Short mmCIF file of C-alpha atoms and ligand atoms in Angstrom, two decimals:
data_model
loop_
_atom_site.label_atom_id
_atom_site.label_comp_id
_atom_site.label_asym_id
_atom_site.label_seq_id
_atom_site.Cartn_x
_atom_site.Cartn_y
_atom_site.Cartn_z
CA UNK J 1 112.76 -78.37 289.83
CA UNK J 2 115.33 -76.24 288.05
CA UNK J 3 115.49 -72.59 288.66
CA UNK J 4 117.75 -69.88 286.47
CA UNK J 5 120.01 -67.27 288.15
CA UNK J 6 117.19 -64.64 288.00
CA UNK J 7 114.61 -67.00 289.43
CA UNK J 8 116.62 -67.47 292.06
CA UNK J 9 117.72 -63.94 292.09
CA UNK J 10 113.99 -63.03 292.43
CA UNK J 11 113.05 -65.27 295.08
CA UNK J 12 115.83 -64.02 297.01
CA UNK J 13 114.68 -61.18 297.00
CA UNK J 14 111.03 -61.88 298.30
CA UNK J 15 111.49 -64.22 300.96
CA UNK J 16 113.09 -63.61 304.57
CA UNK J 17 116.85 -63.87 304.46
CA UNK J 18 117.61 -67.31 304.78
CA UNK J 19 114.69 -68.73 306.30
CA UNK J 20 114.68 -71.45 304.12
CA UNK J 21 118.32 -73.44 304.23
CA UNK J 22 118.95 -75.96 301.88
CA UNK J 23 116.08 -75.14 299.11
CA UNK J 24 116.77 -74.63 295.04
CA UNK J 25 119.73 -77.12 294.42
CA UNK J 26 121.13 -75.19 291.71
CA UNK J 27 123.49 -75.87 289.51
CA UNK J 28 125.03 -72.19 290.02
CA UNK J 29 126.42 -73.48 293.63
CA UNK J 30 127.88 -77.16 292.32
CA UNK J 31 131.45 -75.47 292.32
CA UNK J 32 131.13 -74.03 295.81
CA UNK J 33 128.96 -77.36 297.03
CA UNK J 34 131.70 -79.75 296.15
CA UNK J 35 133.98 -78.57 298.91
CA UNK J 36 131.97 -76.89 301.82
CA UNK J 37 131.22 -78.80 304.74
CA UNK J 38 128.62 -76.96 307.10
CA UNK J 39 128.31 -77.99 310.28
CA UNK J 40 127.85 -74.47 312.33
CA UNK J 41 125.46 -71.95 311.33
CA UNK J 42 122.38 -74.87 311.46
CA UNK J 43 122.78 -75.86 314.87
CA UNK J 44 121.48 -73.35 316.29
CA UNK J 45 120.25 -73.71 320.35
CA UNK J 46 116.72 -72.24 318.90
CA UNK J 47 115.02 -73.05 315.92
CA UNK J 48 113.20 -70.31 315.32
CA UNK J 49 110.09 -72.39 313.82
CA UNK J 50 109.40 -74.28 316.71
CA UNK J 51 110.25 -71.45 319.36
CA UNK J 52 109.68 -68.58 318.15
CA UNK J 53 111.45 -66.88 320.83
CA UNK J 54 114.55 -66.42 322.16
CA UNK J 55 115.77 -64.42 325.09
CA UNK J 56 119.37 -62.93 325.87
CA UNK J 57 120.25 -61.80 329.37
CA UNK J 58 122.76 -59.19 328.88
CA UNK J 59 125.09 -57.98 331.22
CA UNK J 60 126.00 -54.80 329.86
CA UNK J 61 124.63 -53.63 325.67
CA UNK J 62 126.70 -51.22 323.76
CA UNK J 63 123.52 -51.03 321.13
CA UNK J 64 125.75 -49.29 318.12
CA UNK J 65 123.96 -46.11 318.25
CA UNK J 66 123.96 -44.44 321.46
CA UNK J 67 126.70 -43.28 323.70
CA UNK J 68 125.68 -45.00 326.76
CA UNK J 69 126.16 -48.45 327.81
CA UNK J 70 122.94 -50.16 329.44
CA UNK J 71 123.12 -52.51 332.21
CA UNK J 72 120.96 -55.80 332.63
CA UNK J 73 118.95 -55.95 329.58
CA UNK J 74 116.49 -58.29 328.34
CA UNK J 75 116.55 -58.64 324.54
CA UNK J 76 113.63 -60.53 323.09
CA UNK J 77 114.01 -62.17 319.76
CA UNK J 78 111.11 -62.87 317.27
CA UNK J 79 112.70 -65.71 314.39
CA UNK J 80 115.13 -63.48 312.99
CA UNK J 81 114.49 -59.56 314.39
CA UNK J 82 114.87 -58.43 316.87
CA UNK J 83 111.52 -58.17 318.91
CA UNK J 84 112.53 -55.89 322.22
CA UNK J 85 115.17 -54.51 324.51
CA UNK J 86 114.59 -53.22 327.72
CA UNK J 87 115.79 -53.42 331.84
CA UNK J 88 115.50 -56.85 333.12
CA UNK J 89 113.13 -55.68 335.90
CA UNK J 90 110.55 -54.49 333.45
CA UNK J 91 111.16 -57.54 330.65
CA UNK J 92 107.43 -58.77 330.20
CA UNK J 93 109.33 -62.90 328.88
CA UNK J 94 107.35 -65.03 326.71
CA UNK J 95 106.19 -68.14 328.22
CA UNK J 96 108.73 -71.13 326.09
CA UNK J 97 111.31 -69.26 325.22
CA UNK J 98 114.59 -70.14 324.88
CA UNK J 99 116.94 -67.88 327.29
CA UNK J 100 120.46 -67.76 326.84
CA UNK J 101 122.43 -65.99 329.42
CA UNK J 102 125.01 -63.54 328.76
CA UNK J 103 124.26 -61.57 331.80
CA UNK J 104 128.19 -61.54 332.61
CA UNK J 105 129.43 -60.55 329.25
CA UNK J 106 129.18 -57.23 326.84
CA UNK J 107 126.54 -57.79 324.09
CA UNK J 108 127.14 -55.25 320.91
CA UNK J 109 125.31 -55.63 317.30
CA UNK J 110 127.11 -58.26 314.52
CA UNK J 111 130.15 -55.72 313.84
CA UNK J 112 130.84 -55.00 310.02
CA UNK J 113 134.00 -54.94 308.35
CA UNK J 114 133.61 -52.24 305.01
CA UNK J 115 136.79 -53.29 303.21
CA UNK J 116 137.55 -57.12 303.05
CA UNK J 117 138.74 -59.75 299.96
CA UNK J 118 137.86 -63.29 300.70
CA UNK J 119 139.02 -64.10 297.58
CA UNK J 120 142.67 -62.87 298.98
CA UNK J 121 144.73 -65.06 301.26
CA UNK J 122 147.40 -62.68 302.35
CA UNK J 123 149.54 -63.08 299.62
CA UNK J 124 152.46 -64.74 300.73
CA UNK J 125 155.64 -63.95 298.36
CA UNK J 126 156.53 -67.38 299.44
CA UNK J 127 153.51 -69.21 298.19
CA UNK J 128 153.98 -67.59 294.67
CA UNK J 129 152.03 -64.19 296.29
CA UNK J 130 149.49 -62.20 294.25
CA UNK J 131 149.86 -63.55 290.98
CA UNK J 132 149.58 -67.72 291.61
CA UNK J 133 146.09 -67.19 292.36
CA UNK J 134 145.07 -66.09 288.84
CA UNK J 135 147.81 -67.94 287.26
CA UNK J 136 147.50 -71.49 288.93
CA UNK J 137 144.58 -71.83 290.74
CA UNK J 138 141.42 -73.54 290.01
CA UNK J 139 138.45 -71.11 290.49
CA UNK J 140 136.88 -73.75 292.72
CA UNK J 141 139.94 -73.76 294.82
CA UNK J 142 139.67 -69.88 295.42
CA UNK J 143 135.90 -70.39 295.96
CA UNK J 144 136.79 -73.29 298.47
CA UNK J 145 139.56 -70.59 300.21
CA UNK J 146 136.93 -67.87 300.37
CA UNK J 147 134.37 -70.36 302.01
CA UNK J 148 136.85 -70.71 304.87
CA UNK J 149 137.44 -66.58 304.75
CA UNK J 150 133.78 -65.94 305.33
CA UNK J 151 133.50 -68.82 308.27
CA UNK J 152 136.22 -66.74 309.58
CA UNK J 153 134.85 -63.69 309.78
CA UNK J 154 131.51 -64.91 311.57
CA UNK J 155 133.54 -67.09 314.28
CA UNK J 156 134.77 -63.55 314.83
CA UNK J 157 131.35 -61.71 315.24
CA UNK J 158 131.73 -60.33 311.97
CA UNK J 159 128.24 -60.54 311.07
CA UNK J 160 128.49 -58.09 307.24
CA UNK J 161 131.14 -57.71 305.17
CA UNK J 162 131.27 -54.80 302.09
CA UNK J 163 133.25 -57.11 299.64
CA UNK J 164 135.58 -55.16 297.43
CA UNK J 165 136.44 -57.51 294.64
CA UNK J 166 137.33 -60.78 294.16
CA UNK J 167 141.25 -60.36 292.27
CA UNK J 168 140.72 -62.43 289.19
CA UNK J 169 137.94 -64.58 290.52
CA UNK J 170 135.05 -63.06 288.28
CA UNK J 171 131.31 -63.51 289.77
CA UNK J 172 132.59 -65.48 292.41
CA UNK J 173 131.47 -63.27 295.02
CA UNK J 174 128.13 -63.72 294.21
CA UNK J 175 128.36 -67.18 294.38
CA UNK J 176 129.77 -67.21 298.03
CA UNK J 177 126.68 -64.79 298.58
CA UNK J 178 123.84 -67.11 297.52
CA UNK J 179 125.56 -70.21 299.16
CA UNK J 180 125.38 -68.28 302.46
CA UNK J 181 121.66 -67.23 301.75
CA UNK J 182 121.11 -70.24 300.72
CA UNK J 183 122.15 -71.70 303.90
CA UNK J 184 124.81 -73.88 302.20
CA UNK J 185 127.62 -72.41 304.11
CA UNK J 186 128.00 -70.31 307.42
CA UNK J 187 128.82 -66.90 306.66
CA UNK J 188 127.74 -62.69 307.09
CA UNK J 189 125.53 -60.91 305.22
CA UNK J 190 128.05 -60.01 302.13
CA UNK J 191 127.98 -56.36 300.08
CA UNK J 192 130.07 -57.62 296.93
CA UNK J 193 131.86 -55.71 293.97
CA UNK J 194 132.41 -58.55 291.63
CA UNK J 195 135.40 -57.41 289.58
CA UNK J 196 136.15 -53.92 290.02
CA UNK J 197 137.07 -51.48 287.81
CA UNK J 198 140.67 -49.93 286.18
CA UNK J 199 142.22 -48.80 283.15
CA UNK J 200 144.96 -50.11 281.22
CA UNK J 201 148.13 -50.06 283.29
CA UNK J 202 146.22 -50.07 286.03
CA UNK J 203 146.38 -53.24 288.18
CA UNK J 204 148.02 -56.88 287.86
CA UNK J 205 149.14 -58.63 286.55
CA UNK J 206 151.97 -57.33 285.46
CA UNK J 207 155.74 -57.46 284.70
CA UNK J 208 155.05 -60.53 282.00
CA UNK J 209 155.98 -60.39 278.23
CA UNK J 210 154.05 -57.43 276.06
CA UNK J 211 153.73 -60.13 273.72
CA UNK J 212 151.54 -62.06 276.58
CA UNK J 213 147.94 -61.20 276.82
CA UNK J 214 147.78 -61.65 280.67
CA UNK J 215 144.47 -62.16 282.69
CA UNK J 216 144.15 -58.92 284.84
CA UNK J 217 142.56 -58.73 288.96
CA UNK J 218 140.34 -56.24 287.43
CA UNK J 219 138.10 -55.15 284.64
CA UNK J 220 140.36 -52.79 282.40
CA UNK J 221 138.71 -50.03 280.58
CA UNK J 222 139.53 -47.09 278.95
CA UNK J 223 137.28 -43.91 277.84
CA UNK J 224 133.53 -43.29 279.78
CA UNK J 225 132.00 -45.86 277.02
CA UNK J 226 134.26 -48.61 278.09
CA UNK J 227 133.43 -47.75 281.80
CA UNK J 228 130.24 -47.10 281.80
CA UNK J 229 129.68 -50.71 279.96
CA UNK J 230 131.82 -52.42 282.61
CA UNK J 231 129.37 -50.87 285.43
CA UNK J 232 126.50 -52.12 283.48
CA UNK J 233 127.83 -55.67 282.97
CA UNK J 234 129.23 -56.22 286.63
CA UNK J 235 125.56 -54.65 287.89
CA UNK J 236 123.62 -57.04 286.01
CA UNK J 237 125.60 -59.76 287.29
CA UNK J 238 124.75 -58.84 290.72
CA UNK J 239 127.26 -56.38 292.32
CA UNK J 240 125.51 -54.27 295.35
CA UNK J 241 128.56 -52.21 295.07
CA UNK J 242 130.83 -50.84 291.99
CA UNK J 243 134.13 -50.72 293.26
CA UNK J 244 137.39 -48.31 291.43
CA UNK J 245 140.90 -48.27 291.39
CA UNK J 246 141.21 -44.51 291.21
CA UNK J 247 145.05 -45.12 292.09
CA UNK J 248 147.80 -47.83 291.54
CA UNK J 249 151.33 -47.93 291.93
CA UNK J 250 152.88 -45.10 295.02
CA UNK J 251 156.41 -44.56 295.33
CA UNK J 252 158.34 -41.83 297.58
CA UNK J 253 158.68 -38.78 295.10
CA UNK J 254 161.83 -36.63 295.13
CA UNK J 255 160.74 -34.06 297.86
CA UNK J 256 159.93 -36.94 300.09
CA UNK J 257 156.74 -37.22 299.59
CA UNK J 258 154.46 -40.37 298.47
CA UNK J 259 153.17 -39.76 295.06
CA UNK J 260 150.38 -42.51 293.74
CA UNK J 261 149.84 -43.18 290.04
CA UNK J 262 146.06 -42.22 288.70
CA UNK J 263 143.92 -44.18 286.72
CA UNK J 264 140.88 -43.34 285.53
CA UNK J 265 139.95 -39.35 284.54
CA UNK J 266 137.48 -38.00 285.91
CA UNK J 267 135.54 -38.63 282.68
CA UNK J 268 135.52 -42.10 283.13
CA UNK J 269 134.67 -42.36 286.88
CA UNK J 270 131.61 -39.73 286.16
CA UNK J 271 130.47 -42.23 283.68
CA UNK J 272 130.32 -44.94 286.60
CA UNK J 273 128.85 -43.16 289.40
CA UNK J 274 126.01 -41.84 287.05
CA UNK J 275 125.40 -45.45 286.13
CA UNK J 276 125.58 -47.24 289.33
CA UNK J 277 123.86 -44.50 290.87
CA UNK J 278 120.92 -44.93 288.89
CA UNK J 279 120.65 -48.52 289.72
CA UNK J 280 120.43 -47.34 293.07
CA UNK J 281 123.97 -48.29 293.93
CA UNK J 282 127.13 -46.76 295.31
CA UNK J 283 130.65 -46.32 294.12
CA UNK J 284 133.90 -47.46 296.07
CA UNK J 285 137.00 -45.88 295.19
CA UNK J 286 140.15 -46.53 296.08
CA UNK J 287 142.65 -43.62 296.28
CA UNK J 288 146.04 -43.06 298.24
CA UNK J 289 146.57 -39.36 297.62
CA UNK J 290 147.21 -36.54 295.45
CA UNK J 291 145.36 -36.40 291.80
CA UNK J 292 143.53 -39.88 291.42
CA UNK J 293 142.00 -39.08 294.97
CA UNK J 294 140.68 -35.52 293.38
CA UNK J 295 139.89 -36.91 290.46
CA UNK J 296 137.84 -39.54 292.82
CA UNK J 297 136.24 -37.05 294.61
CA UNK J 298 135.41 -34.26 291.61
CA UNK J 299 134.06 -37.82 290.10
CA UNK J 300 131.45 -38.11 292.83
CA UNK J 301 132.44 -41.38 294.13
CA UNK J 302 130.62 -42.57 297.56
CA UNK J 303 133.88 -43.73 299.75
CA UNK J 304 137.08 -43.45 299.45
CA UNK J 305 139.01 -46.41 300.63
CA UNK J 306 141.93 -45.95 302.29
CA UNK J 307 143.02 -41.92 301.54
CA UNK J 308 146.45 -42.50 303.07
CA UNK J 309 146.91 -38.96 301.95
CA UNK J 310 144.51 -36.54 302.70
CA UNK J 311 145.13 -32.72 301.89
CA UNK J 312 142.97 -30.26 303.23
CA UNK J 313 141.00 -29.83 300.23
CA UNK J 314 139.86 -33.69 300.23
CA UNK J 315 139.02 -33.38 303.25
CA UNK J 316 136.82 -30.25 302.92
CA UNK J 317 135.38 -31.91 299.46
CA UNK J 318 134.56 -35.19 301.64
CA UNK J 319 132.90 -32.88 304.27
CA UNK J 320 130.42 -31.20 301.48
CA UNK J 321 130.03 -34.47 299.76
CA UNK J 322 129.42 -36.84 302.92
CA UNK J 323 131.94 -38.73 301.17
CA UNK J 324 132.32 -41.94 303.54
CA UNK J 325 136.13 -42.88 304.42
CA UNK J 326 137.36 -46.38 304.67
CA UNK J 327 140.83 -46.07 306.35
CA UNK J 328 142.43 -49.60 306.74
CA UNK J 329 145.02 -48.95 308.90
CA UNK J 330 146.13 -52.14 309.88
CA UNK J 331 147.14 -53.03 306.34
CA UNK J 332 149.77 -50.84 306.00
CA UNK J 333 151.21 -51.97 308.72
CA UNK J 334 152.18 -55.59 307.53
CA UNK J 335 155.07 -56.88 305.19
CA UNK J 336 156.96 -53.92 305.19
CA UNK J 337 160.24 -54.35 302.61
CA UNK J 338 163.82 -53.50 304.03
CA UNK J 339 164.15 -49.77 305.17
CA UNK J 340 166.75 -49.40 302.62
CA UNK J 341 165.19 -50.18 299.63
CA UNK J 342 162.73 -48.12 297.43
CA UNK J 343 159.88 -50.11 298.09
CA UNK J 344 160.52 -50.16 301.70
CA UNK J 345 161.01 -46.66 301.77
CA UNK J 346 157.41 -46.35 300.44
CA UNK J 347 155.99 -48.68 302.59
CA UNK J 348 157.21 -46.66 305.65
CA UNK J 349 156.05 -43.15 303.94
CA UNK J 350 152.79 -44.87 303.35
CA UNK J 351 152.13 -45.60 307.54
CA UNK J 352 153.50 -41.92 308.19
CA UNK J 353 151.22 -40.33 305.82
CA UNK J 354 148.36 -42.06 307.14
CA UNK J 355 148.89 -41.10 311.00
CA UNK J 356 148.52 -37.83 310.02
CA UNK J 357 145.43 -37.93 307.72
CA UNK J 358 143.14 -40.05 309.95
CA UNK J 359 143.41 -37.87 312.53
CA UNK J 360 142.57 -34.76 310.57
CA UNK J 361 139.50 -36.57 309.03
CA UNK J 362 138.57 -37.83 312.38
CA UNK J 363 138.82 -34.13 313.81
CA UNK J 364 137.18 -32.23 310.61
CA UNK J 365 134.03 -34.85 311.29
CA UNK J 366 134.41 -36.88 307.92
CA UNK J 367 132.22 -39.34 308.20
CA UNK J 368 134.60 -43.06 309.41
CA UNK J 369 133.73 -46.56 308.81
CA UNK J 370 135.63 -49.30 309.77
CA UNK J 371 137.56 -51.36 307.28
CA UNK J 372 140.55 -54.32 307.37
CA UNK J 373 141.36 -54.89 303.56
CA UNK J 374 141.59 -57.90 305.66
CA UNK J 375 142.43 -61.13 302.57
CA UNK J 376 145.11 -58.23 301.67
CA UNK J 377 146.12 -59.30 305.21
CA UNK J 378 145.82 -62.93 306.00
CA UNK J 379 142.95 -64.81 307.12
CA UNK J 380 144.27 -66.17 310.24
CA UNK J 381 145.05 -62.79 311.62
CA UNK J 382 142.39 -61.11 313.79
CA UNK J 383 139.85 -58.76 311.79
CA UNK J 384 139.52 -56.25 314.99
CA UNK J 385 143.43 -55.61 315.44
CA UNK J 386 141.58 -52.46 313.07
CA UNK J 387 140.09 -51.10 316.51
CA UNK J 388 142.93 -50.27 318.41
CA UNK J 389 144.81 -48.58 315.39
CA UNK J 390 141.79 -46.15 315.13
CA UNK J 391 141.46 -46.00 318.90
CA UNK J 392 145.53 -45.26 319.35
CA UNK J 393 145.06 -42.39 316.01
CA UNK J 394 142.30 -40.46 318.31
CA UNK J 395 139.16 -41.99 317.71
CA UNK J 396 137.12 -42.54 321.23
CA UNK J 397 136.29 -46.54 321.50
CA UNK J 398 132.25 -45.70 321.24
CA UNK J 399 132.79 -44.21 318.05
CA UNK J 400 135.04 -46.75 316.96
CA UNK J 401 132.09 -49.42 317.99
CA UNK J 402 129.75 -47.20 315.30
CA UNK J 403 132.34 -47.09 313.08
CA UNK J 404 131.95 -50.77 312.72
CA UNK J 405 128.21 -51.10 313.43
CA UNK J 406 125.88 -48.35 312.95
CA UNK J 407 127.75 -45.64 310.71
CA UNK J 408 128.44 -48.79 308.43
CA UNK J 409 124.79 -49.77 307.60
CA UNK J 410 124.65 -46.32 307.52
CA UNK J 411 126.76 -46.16 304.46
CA UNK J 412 125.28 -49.37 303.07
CA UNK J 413 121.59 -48.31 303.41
CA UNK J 414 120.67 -50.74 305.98
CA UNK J 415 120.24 -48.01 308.92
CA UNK J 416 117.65 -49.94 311.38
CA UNK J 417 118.21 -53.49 309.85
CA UNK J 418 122.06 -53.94 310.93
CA UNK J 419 124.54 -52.40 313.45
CA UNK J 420 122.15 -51.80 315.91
CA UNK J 421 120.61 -53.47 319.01
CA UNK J 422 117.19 -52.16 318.49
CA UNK J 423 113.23 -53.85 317.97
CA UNK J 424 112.78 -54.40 314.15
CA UNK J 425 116.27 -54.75 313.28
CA UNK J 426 117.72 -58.39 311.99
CA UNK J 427 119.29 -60.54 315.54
CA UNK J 428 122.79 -60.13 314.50
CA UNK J 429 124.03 -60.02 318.08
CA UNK J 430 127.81 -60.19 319.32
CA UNK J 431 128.92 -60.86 322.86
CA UNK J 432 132.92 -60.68 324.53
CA UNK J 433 133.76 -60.82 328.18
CA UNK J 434 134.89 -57.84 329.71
CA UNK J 435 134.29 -54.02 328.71
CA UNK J 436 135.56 -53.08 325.22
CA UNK J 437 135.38 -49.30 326.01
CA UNK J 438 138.02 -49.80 328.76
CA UNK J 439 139.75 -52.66 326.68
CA UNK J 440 139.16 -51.68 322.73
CA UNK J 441 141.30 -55.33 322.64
CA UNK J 442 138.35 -57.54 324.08
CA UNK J 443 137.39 -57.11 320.40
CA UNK J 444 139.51 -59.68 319.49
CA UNK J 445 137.74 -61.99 321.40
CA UNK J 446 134.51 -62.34 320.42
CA UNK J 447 132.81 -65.62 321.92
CA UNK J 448 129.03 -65.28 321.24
CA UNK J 449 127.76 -65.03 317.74
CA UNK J 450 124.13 -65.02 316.80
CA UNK J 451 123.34 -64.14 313.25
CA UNK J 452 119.76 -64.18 311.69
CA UNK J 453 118.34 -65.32 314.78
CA UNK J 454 120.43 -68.35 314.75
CA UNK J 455 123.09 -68.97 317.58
CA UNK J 456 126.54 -69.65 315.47
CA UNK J 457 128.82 -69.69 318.33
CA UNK J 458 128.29 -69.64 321.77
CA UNK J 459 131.95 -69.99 324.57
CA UNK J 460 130.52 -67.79 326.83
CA UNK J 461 131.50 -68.48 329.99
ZN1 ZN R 1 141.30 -53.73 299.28
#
């Protein structure tokens, strides 16, 4: 049988995630197929057909929601929700169930990373950085990369990403997506942005002959028509999220302070957010500082990603907006260019800047999720060195665990059905030894990964 894109599209959308691996070999996923092999995510310890279910002894559960941690919980699994939590004592187990004990170990909800690129490798200058991918390499060979990315980010308990655009690689996002639904591949539950959106000038690449009509990471447009068309085309394709460069190039400016280039007007982004807003979407700007993060804001986008440089009046427009705010420390943290040089100036600025506007969001009550721009950073690297930056900035380790579990299906409209340990919500269900309030680090370490029901990873101890 041959399906089309929106038959599959459809039946996606009316059947239980994933509950059928391996059906509609399309001829969408021969690009991704010819390079995957996928051993994890299928052998599972329960299969939730023949036992329907499963039991987890848990030591201690930080459920994502509330502030207090429970000891010696029973959490019953039906298939793929979650069917019950409650104190061993009074845990009424089915009769055939399939217990797995965790009953020395933390269990939290799959954690979610707002801000990733698994399209993005880390950018090595030495491997021919940013520009070789769009330049040189085969789309299959980014689409083989990102396959690896998203295995990644489940072997660390990363059970939902919020994609933010693939750098060049078109749709390709979506096809990761439906090769993980399909049960092709291991990987989370992915939020993608397809190609995002900037204006001439605005992104790479860049620095080539004007004579050159270079390929660009994003979509370029310029005036509301142009944007508003670009939001249309990248929703039809498939993109849960629109995602804007609202700034591009920062440099120290002469008073010391970090200035960032805007890009759109506010024009423009208004023609976006009305858009994607009435296809019952959100908008995902990113903005450093000073005018393209006011024209972001005045534009009515839904996050700001990483506001390295929030004034007071961002921060009091975020407040009355519920604006959400996608720091990404870490990145700024990484490849920093010699102190003596402009760029390494900036790069330095850029840290300082930040130190001081996390906390004042964090203090004011803006509303935090937590975010890597991890592909920006390599892949190899762990995804939760993010929780001790926010931890180390002010932000109490519980609300650090929300920022990463509740608070972002929160912001993605899945409150109930992710980043929570609760009945009715999908068995994404993380486990690490030891206590991550005392030891935000433990993190880093997770060793028990269930997603959909289906055990992934299991080095519990
Ligand atoms: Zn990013």
């Amino acid at each position: 049988m041959r399906w089309t894109l929106s038959d599959i599209d459809r039946k996606r959308l009316t059947t239980v995630h994933g509950a059928e691996p391996m059906r509609n070999s399309c001829h969408v996923f021969l690009f991704v197929f010819a390079v995957v092999t996928y051993s994890g995510a299928q052998e599972s310890t329960s299969n939730p057909v023949l036992h329907p279910f499963t039991v987890i002894r848990a030591g201690a559960v930080i459920d994502g929601k509330s502030d207090s941690v429970r000891r010696n919980q029973v959490i019953i699994i039906r298939g793929n929700r979650i069917e019950s939590i409650s104190d061993a004592g009074a845990a009424n187990v089915p009769a055939g169930s399939d217990v797995i004990d965790l009953s020395h170990a933390t269990v939290l909800p799959g954690l979610i990373d707002s801000h990733t690129h698994i399209f993005l490798q880390g950018e090595d200058p030495a491997q021919g950085g940013y520009d070789v991918n769009i330049l040189k390499y085969p789309l299959a060979l980014r689409a083989a990369r990102a396959t690896v990315s998203v295995r990644r980010a489940l072997e660390q308990g990363f059970t939902t990403l919020r994609d933010l655009e693939t750098e060049g690689a078109g749709y390709g996002d979506i096809g990761i997506k439906q090769a993980i639904e399909g049960g092709y591949i291991p990987g989370p539950r992915l939020f993608v942005s397809t190609r995002a959106i900037s204006t001439t000038g605005g992104y790479p690449l860049e620095g080539y002959a004007p004579e050159l009509d270079m390929p660009t990471g994003a979509q370029l447009i310029d005036g509301p028509v142009e944007a508003r068309k670009a939001a249309r085309e990248q929703l039809s394709h498939g993109a849960d999220w629109i995602k804007v460069y609202m700034t591009h190039r920062s440099w120290v400016g002469k008073s010391g302070e970090l200035v960032s280039q805007p890009t759109l007007t506010v024009e423009e982004l208004k023609a976006i957010v009305d858009e994607t807003h009435g296809w019952g979407k959100k908008v995902a700007c990113h903005a450093y500082g000073g005018i393209g993060l006011h024209r972001a804001l005045d534009g009515g986008c839904d996050s700001i990603e990483h506001g390295l440089d929030l004034d007071d009046a961002a921060i009091a427009q975020m407040l009355k907006q519920g604006t959400w705010y996608c720091p990404t420390i870490s990145a700024y943290y990484h490849d920093w260019a010699p102190a003596d040089t402009p760029e390494g100036q900036r790069d330095r600025k850029r840290a300082s800047v930040h130190e001081v506007s996390f906390p004042k969001a964090l203090h004011a009550g803006v509303k935090i999720v937590f975010g890597t721009d991890i592909g920006g950073i390599s892949w190899s690297e762990p995804i939760a060195q993010e929780f001790p930056h926010m931890v180390n900035l002010g932000m109490p380790p519980m609300d650090a665990i929300k920022s990463a579990t509740s608070l972002a299906a929160e912001m993605l409209d899945m409150q109930g059905q992710i980043g929570v340990i609760a009945p009715g919500a999908w068995a994404d269900i993380v486990a690490v030894n030891g206590d991550p309030l005392a030891d935000i680090k433990v993190l880093q370490n997770v060793q028990f990964v269930m997603k959909d029901g289906k055990v992934f990873k299991n080095e519990i101890k």
